[in-house]
């Protein structure tokens, strides 16, 4: 069983994908991490993420980088969003994602174009989303909880603007833009807590896949 989980930044798709993988005993790939590694490598190389050649050169990053916590930062997320607009970068990362998806037994992948480009034949395609305001609230709460900032140093409005900018870039790019596959199930988690979101998704996957 291949499960594709797409959606915008901070929609909760990563948590949902991880939990689905644990539930069905499948391996999971967070494809955003690959783009984050490329973004980080561009910075380490002193390159420009908007430059296609610099971004392509960063695609041969060392896999050890995937374990670096700095990949999870907002700054690296912004770099990832920039390098991901270059078709050459998307091509360079394609085979790795495809091979992961097609391994015997199946897999869960989350990202932006899993159901549309990487594995259009996936049995289950989900598009997890939530309003910009709610995604900003969740991201803000996460940062406060992790003590990355406090309520004064980290205004929610700034996070909201950043998320809206990233949405615009991910949706507006010419190659593999963020959008639900025509046969994806769109799940809006704006009014759900984590548990409700997961239960809703699990129910949908059970229905689509026939697996419990
Ligand atoms: O899911 P994330 O926030 O870690 O992704 C970071 C950026 O990487 C996102 O803004 C766009 C890009 N990305 C992509 O273009 N395609 C994917 N499958 C995953 C991420």
JSON list of N, CA, C and O in Angstrom, two decimals, residues 121-162:
[
{"chain": "A", "resi": 121, "resn": "UNK", "atom": "N", "xyz": [0.19, 6.83, -9.01]},
{"chain": "A", "resi": 121, "resn": "UNK", "atom": "CA", "xyz": [-0.56, 5.57, -8.92]},
{"chain": "A", "resi": 121, "resn": "UNK", "atom": "C", "xyz": [-0.82, 5.14, -7.47]},
{"chain": "A", "resi": 121, "resn": "UNK", "atom": "O", "xyz": [-1.36, 4.05, -7.23]},
{"chain": "A", "resi": 122, "resn": "UNK", "atom": "N", "xyz": [-0.46, 5.98, -6.49]},
{"chain": "A", "resi": 122, "resn": "UNK", "atom": "CA", "xyz": [-0.67, 5.62, -5.07]},
{"chain": "A", "resi": 122, "resn": "UNK", "atom": "C", "xyz": [-2.14, 5.26, -4.82]},
{"chain": "A", "resi": 122, "resn": "UNK", "atom": "O", "xyz": [-3.03, 5.91, -5.33]},
{"chain": "A", "resi": 123, "resn": "UNK", "atom": "N", "xyz": [-2.34, 4.19, -4.03]},
{"chain": "A", "resi": 123, "resn": "UNK", "atom": "CA", "xyz": [-3.72, 3.74, -3.74]},
{"chain": "A", "resi": 123, "resn": "UNK", "atom": "C", "xyz": [-4.47, 4.76, -2.91]},
{"chain": "A", "resi": 123, "resn": "UNK", "atom": "O", "xyz": [-5.68, 4.92, -3.05]},
{"chain": "A", "resi": 124, "resn": "UNK", "atom": "N", "xyz": [-3.76, 5.41, -2.00]},
{"chain": "A", "resi": 124, "resn": "UNK", "atom": "CA", "xyz": [-4.42, 6.37, -1.11]},
{"chain": "A", "resi": 124, "resn": "UNK", "atom": "C", "xyz": [-3.71, 7.72, -1.23]},
{"chain": "A", "resi": 124, "resn": "UNK", "atom": "O", "xyz": [-2.50, 7.81, -1.05]},
{"chain": "A", "resi": 125, "resn": "UNK", "atom": "N", "xyz": [-4.48, 8.75, -1.60]},
{"chain": "A", "resi": 125, "resn": "UNK", "atom": "CA", "xyz": [-3.92, 10.10, -1.70]},
{"chain": "A", "resi": 125, "resn": "UNK", "atom": "C", "xyz": [-4.70, 11.04, -0.80]},
{"chain": "A", "resi": 125, "resn": "UNK", "atom": "O", "xyz": [-5.93, 11.14, -0.92]},
{"chain": "A", "resi": 126, "resn": "UNK", "atom": "N", "xyz": [-3.97, 11.68, 0.09]},
{"chain": "A", "resi": 126, "resn": "UNK", "atom": "CA", "xyz": [-4.62, 12.61, 1.01]},
{"chain": "A", "resi": 126, "resn": "UNK", "atom": "C", "xyz": [-4.04, 14.00, 0.79]},
{"chain": "A", "resi": 126, "resn": "UNK", "atom": "O", "xyz": [-2.84, 14.14, 0.50]},
{"chain": "A", "resi": 127, "resn": "UNK", "atom": "N", "xyz": [-4.87, 15.01, 0.93]},
{"chain": "A", "resi": 127, "resn": "UNK", "atom": "CA", "xyz": [-4.40, 16.38, 0.89]},
{"chain": "A", "resi": 127, "resn": "UNK", "atom": "C", "xyz": [-4.86, 17.01, 2.20]},
{"chain": "A", "resi": 127, "resn": "UNK", "atom": "O", "xyz": [-6.05, 17.26, 2.41]},
{"chain": "A", "resi": 128, "resn": "UNK", "atom": "N", "xyz": [-3.90, 17.21, 3.10]},
{"chain": "A", "resi": 128, "resn": "UNK", "atom": "CA", "xyz": [-4.21, 17.70, 4.45]},
{"chain": "A", "resi": 128, "resn": "UNK", "atom": "C", "xyz": [-3.98, 19.21, 4.48]},
{"chain": "A", "resi": 128, "resn": "UNK", "atom": "O", "xyz": [-2.89, 19.68, 4.13]},
{"chain": "A", "resi": 129, "resn": "UNK", "atom": "N", "xyz": [-4.99, 19.94, 4.88]},
{"chain": "A", "resi": 129, "resn": "UNK", "atom": "CA", "xyz": [-4.84, 21.39, 4.89]},
{"chain": "A", "resi": 129, "resn": "UNK", "atom": "C", "xyz": [-5.53, 22.00, 6.12]},
{"chain": "A", "resi": 129, "resn": "UNK", "atom": "O", "xyz": [-6.19, 21.31, 6.89]},
{"chain": "A", "resi": 130, "resn": "UNK", "atom": "N", "xyz": [-5.32, 23.28, 6.32]},
{"chain": "A", "resi": 130, "resn": "UNK", "atom": "CA", "xyz": [-5.99, 24.05, 7.39]},
{"chain": "A", "resi": 130, "resn": "UNK", "atom": "C", "xyz": [-5.84, 25.52, 7.00]},
{"chain": "A", "resi": 130, "resn": "UNK", "atom": "O", "xyz": [-4.97, 25.85, 6.18]},
{"chain": "A", "resi": 131, "resn": "UNK", "atom": "N", "xyz": [-6.64, 26.38, 7.61]},
{"chain": "A", "resi": 131, "resn": "UNK", "atom": "CA", "xyz": [-6.56, 27.80, 7.26]},
{"chain": "A", "resi": 131, "resn": "UNK", "atom": "C", "xyz": [-5.17, 28.36, 7.62]},
{"chain": "A", "resi": 131, "resn": "UNK", "atom": "O", "xyz": [-4.49, 27.82, 8.50]},
{"chain": "A", "resi": 132, "resn": "UNK", "atom": "N", "xyz": [-4.77, 29.44, 6.95]},
{"chain": "A", "resi": 132, "resn": "UNK", "atom": "CA", "xyz": [-3.46, 30.05, 7.24]},
{"chain": "A", "resi": 132, "resn": "UNK", "atom": "C", "xyz": [-3.39, 30.47, 8.70]},
{"chain": "A", "resi": 132, "resn": "UNK", "atom": "O", "xyz": [-2.38, 30.24, 9.38]},
{"chain": "A", "resi": 133, "resn": "UNK", "atom": "N", "xyz": [-4.47, 31.07, 9.21]},
{"chain": "A", "resi": 133, "resn": "UNK", "atom": "CA", "xyz": [-4.49, 31.54, 10.60]},
{"chain": "A", "resi": 133, "resn": "UNK", "atom": "C", "xyz": [-4.28, 30.40, 11.59]},
{"chain": "A", "resi": 133, "resn": "UNK", "atom": "O", "xyz": [-3.51, 30.52, 12.54]},
{"chain": "A", "resi": 134, "resn": "UNK", "atom": "N", "xyz": [-4.94, 29.28, 11.34]},
{"chain": "A", "resi": 134, "resn": "UNK", "atom": "CA", "xyz": [-4.82, 28.14, 12.25]},
{"chain": "A", "resi": 134, "resn": "UNK", "atom": "C", "xyz": [-3.43, 27.50, 12.14]},
{"chain": "A", "resi": 134, "resn": "UNK", "atom": "O", "xyz": [-2.83, 27.11, 13.15]},
{"chain": "A", "resi": 135, "resn": "UNK", "atom": "N", "xyz": [-2.88, 27.43, 10.94]},
{"chain": "A", "resi": 135, "resn": "UNK", "atom": "CA", "xyz": [-1.54, 26.86, 10.79]},
{"chain": "A", "resi": 135, "resn": "UNK", "atom": "C", "xyz": [-0.51, 27.74, 11.49]},
{"chain": "A", "resi": 135, "resn": "UNK", "atom": "O", "xyz": [0.42, 27.25, 12.12]},
{"chain": "A", "resi": 136, "resn": "UNK", "atom": "N", "xyz": [-0.70, 29.05, 11.36]},
{"chain": "A", "resi": 136, "resn": "UNK", "atom": "CA", "xyz": [0.21, 29.98, 12.05]},
{"chain": "A", "resi": 136, "resn": "UNK", "atom": "C", "xyz": [0.09, 29.82, 13.55]},
{"chain": "A", "resi": 136, "resn": "UNK", "atom": "O", "xyz": [1.09, 29.82, 14.27]},
{"chain": "A", "resi": 137, "resn": "UNK", "atom": "N", "xyz": [-1.14, 29.63, 14.04]},
{"chain": "A", "resi": 137, "resn": "UNK", "atom": "CA", "xyz": [-1.34, 29.47, 15.48]},
{"chain": "A", "resi": 137, "resn": "UNK", "atom": "C", "xyz": [-0.63, 28.21, 15.98]},
{"chain": "A", "resi": 137, "resn": "UNK", "atom": "O", "xyz": [0.06, 28.22, 16.99]},
{"chain": "A", "resi": 138, "resn": "UNK", "atom": "N", "xyz": [-0.75, 27.12, 15.23]},
{"chain": "A", "resi": 138, "resn": "UNK", "atom": "CA", "xyz": [-0.12, 25.86, 15.64]},
{"chain": "A", "resi": 138, "resn": "UNK", "atom": "C", "xyz": [1.40, 25.98, 15.62]},
{"chain": "A", "resi": 138, "resn": "UNK", "atom": "O", "xyz": [2.08, 25.51, 16.53]},
{"chain": "A", "resi": 139, "resn": "UNK", "atom": "N", "xyz": [1.94, 26.59, 14.56]},
{"chain": "A", "resi": 139, "resn": "UNK", "atom": "CA", "xyz": [3.40, 26.75, 14.45]},
{"chain": "A", "resi": 139, "resn": "UNK", "atom": "C", "xyz": [3.92, 27.63, 15.60]},
{"chain": "A", "resi": 139, "resn": "UNK", "atom": "O", "xyz": [4.92, 27.35, 16.21]},
{"chain": "A", "resi": 140, "resn": "UNK", "atom": "N", "xyz": [3.16, 28.68, 15.89]},
{"chain": "A", "resi": 140, "resn": "UNK", "atom": "CA", "xyz": [3.53, 29.62, 16.96]},
{"chain": "A", "resi": 140, "resn": "UNK", "atom": "C", "xyz": [3.53, 28.89, 18.31]},
{"chain": "A", "resi": 140, "resn": "UNK", "atom": "O", "xyz": [4.47, 28.99, 19.09]},
{"chain": "A", "resi": 141, "resn": "UNK", "atom": "N", "xyz": [2.47, 28.10, 18.55]},
{"chain": "A", "resi": 141, "resn": "UNK", "atom": "CA", "xyz": [2.37, 27.36, 19.81]},
{"chain": "A", "resi": 141, "resn": "UNK", "atom": "C", "xyz": [3.53, 26.37, 19.97]},
{"chain": "A", "resi": 141, "resn": "UNK", "atom": "O", "xyz": [4.11, 26.24, 21.05]},
{"chain": "A", "resi": 142, "resn": "UNK", "atom": "N", "xyz": [3.88, 25.75, 18.84]},
{"chain": "A", "resi": 142, "resn": "UNK", "atom": "CA", "xyz": [4.99, 24.79, 18.85]},
{"chain": "A", "resi": 142, "resn": "UNK", "atom": "C", "xyz": [6.29, 25.49, 19.25]},
{"chain": "A", "resi": 142, "resn": "UNK", "atom": "O", "xyz": [7.08, 24.98, 20.04]},
{"chain": "A", "resi": 143, "resn": "UNK", "atom": "N", "xyz": [6.49, 26.69, 18.71]},
{"chain": "A", "resi": 143, "resn": "UNK", "atom": "CA", "xyz": [7.71, 27.44, 19.00]},
{"chain": "A", "resi": 143, "resn": "UNK", "atom": "C", "xyz": [7.74, 27.91, 20.45]},
{"chain": "A", "resi": 143, "resn": "UNK", "atom": "O", "xyz": [8.78, 27.89, 21.09]},
{"chain": "A", "resi": 144, "resn": "UNK", "atom": "N", "xyz": [6.59, 28.32, 20.94]},
{"chain": "A", "resi": 144, "resn": "UNK", "atom": "CA", "xyz": [6.51, 28.75, 22.34]},
{"chain": "A", "resi": 144, "resn": "UNK", "atom": "C", "xyz": [6.81, 27.53, 23.24]},
{"chain": "A", "resi": 144, "resn": "UNK", "atom": "O", "xyz": [7.60, 27.61, 24.17]},
{"chain": "A", "resi": 145, "resn": "UNK", "atom": "N", "xyz": [6.18, 26.38, 22.90]},
{"chain": "A", "resi": 145, "resn": "UNK", "atom": "CA", "xyz": [6.39, 25.16, 23.70]},
{"chain": "A", "resi": 145, "resn": "UNK", "atom": "C", "xyz": [7.86, 24.75, 23.71]},
{"chain": "A", "resi": 145, "resn": "UNK", "atom": "O", "xyz": [8.38, 24.30, 24.72]},
{"chain": "A", "resi": 146, "resn": "UNK", "atom": "N", "xyz": [8.50, 24.90, 22.55]},
{"chain": "A", "resi": 146, "resn": "UNK", "atom": "CA", "xyz": [9.92, 24.50, 22.46]},
{"chain": "A", "resi": 146, "resn": "UNK", "atom": "C", "xyz": [10.84, 25.61, 22.95]},
{"chain": "A", "resi": 146, "resn": "UNK", "atom": "O", "xyz": [12.06, 25.51, 22.83]},
{"chain": "A", "resi": 147, "resn": "UNK", "atom": "N", "xyz": [10.23, 26.68, 23.42]},
{"chain": "A", "resi": 147, "resn": "UNK", "atom": "CA", "xyz": [10.98, 27.85, 23.93]},
{"chain": "A", "resi": 147, "resn": "UNK", "atom": "C", "xyz": [11.92, 28.45, 22.89]},
{"chain": "A", "resi": 147, "resn": "UNK", "atom": "O", "xyz": [13.01, 28.92, 23.21]},
{"chain": "A", "resi": 148, "resn": "UNK", "atom": "N", "xyz": [11.49, 28.39, 21.62]},
{"chain": "A", "resi": 148, "resn": "UNK", "atom": "CA", "xyz": [12.29, 29.01, 20.57]},
{"chain": "A", "resi": 148, "resn": "UNK", "atom": "C", "xyz": [12.09, 30.54, 20.63]},
{"chain": "A", "resi": 148, "resn": "UNK", "atom": "O", "xyz": [12.91, 31.32, 20.19]},
{"chain": "A", "resi": 149, "resn": "UNK", "atom": "N", "xyz": [10.99, 30.94, 21.22]},
{"chain": "A", "resi": 149, "resn": "UNK", "atom": "CA", "xyz": [10.74, 32.37, 21.38]},
{"chain": "A", "resi": 149, "resn": "UNK", "atom": "C", "xyz": [9.67, 32.56, 22.45]},
{"chain": "A", "resi": 149, "resn": "UNK", "atom": "O", "xyz": [9.17, 31.60, 23.00]},
{"chain": "A", "resi": 150, "resn": "UNK", "atom": "N", "xyz": [9.35, 33.81, 22.76]},
{"chain": "A", "resi": 150, "resn": "UNK", "atom": "CA", "xyz": [8.24, 34.05, 23.65]},
{"chain": "A", "resi": 150, "resn": "UNK", "atom": "C", "xyz": [7.23, 34.92, 22.92]},
{"chain": "A", "resi": 150, "resn": "UNK", "atom": "O", "xyz": [7.45, 35.35, 21.79]},
{"chain": "A", "resi": 151, "resn": "UNK", "atom": "N", "xyz": [6.09, 35.17, 23.62]},
{"chain": "A", "resi": 151, "resn": "UNK", "atom": "CA", "xyz": [4.99, 35.83, 22.92]},
{"chain": "A", "resi": 151, "resn": "UNK", "atom": "C", "xyz": [5.35, 37.21, 22.40]},
{"chain": "A", "resi": 151, "resn": "UNK", "atom": "O", "xyz": [4.77, 37.68, 21.43]},
{"chain": "A", "resi": 152, "resn": "UNK", "atom": "N", "xyz": [6.32, 37.85, 23.04]},
{"chain": "A", "resi": 152, "resn": "UNK", "atom": "CA", "xyz": [6.67, 39.20, 22.58]},
{"chain": "A", "resi": 152, "resn": "UNK", "atom": "C", "xyz": [7.65, 39.18, 21.41]},
{"chain": "A", "resi": 152, "resn": "UNK", "atom": "O", "xyz": [7.52, 39.92, 20.45]},
{"chain": "A", "resi": 153, "resn": "UNK", "atom": "N", "xyz": [8.65, 38.27, 21.52]},
{"chain": "A", "resi": 153, "resn": "UNK", "atom": "CA", "xyz": [9.68, 38.25, 20.48]},
{"chain": "A", "resi": 153, "resn": "UNK", "atom": "C", "xyz": [9.19, 37.56, 19.21]},
{"chain": "A", "resi": 153, "resn": "UNK", "atom": "O", "xyz": [9.82, 37.65, 18.16]},
{"chain": "A", "resi": 154, "resn": "UNK", "atom": "N", "xyz": [8.07, 36.86, 19.32]},
{"chain": "A", "resi": 154, "resn": "UNK", "atom": "CA", "xyz": [7.63, 36.03, 18.21]},
{"chain": "A", "resi": 154, "resn": "UNK", "atom": "C", "xyz": [6.17, 36.31, 17.87]},
{"chain": "A", "resi": 154, "resn": "UNK", "atom": "O", "xyz": [5.29, 35.52, 18.18]},
{"chain": "A", "resi": 155, "resn": "UNK", "atom": "N", "xyz": [5.90, 37.47, 17.26]},
{"chain": "A", "resi": 155, "resn": "UNK", "atom": "CA", "xyz": [4.49, 37.79, 16.99]},
{"chain": "A", "resi": 155, "resn": "UNK", "atom": "C", "xyz": [3.88, 36.79, 15.99]},
{"chain": "A", "resi": 155, "resn": "UNK", "atom": "O", "xyz": [4.53, 36.40, 15.03]},
{"chain": "A", "resi": 156, "resn": "UNK", "atom": "N", "xyz": [2.66, 36.40, 16.28]},
{"chain": "A", "resi": 156, "resn": "UNK", "atom": "CA", "xyz": [1.99, 35.43, 15.42]},
{"chain": "A", "resi": 156, "resn": "UNK", "atom": "C", "xyz": [1.78, 35.98, 14.01]},
{"chain": "A", "resi": 156, "resn": "UNK", "atom": "O", "xyz": [1.79, 35.23, 13.03]},
{"chain": "A", "resi": 157, "resn": "UNK", "atom": "N", "xyz": [1.61, 37.31, 13.95]},
{"chain": "A", "resi": 157, "resn": "UNK", "atom": "CA", "xyz": [1.36, 37.90, 12.63]},
{"chain": "A", "resi": 157, "resn": "UNK", "atom": "C", "xyz": [2.54, 37.69, 11.69]},
{"chain": "A", "resi": 157, "resn": "UNK", "atom": "O", "xyz": [2.38, 37.53, 10.48]},
{"chain": "A", "resi": 158, "resn": "UNK", "atom": "N", "xyz": [3.76, 37.68, 12.26]},
{"chain": "A", "resi": 158, "resn": "UNK", "atom": "CA", "xyz": [4.96, 37.48, 11.43]},
{"chain": "A", "resi": 158, "resn": "UNK", "atom": "C", "xyz": [4.99, 36.05, 10.89]},
{"chain": "A", "resi": 158, "resn": "UNK", "atom": "O", "xyz": [5.28, 35.80, 9.71]},
{"chain": "A", "resi": 159, "resn": "UNK", "atom": "N", "xyz": [4.63, 35.10, 11.75]},
{"chain": "A", "resi": 159, "resn": "UNK", "atom": "CA", "xyz": [4.59, 33.69, 11.32]},
{"chain": "A", "resi": 159, "resn": "UNK", "atom": "C", "xyz": [3.53, 33.51, 10.25]},
{"chain": "A", "resi": 159, "resn": "UNK", "atom": "O", "xyz": [3.73, 32.81, 9.26]},
{"chain": "A", "resi": 160, "resn": "UNK", "atom": "N", "xyz": [2.39, 34.20, 10.46]},
{"chain": "A", "resi": 160, "resn": "UNK", "atom": "CA", "xyz": [1.31, 34.08, 9.48]},
{"chain": "A", "resi": 160, "resn": "UNK", "atom": "C", "xyz": [1.75, 34.61, 8.11]},
{"chain": "A", "resi": 160, "resn": "UNK", "atom": "O", "xyz": [1.48, 33.99, 7.08]},
{"chain": "A", "resi": 161, "resn": "UNK", "atom": "N", "xyz": [2.45, 35.73, 8.13]},
{"chain": "A", "resi": 161, "resn": "UNK", "atom": "CA", "xyz": [2.94, 36.30, 6.86]},
{"chain": "A", "resi": 161, "resn": "UNK", "atom": "C", "xyz": [3.91, 35.35, 6.18]},
{"chain": "A", "resi": 161, "resn": "UNK", "atom": "O", "xyz": [3.87, 35.15, 4.96]},
{"chain": "A", "resi": 162, "resn": "UNK", "atom": "N", "xyz": [4.78, 34.74, 6.99]},
{"chain": "A", "resi": 162, "resn": "UNK", "atom": "CA", "xyz": [5.77, 33.82, 6.45]},
{"chain": "A", "resi": 162, "resn": "UNK", "atom": "C", "xyz": [5.09, 32.59, 5.81]},
{"chain": "A", "resi": 162, "resn": "UNK", "atom": "O", "xyz": [5.46, 32.16, 4.72]}
]
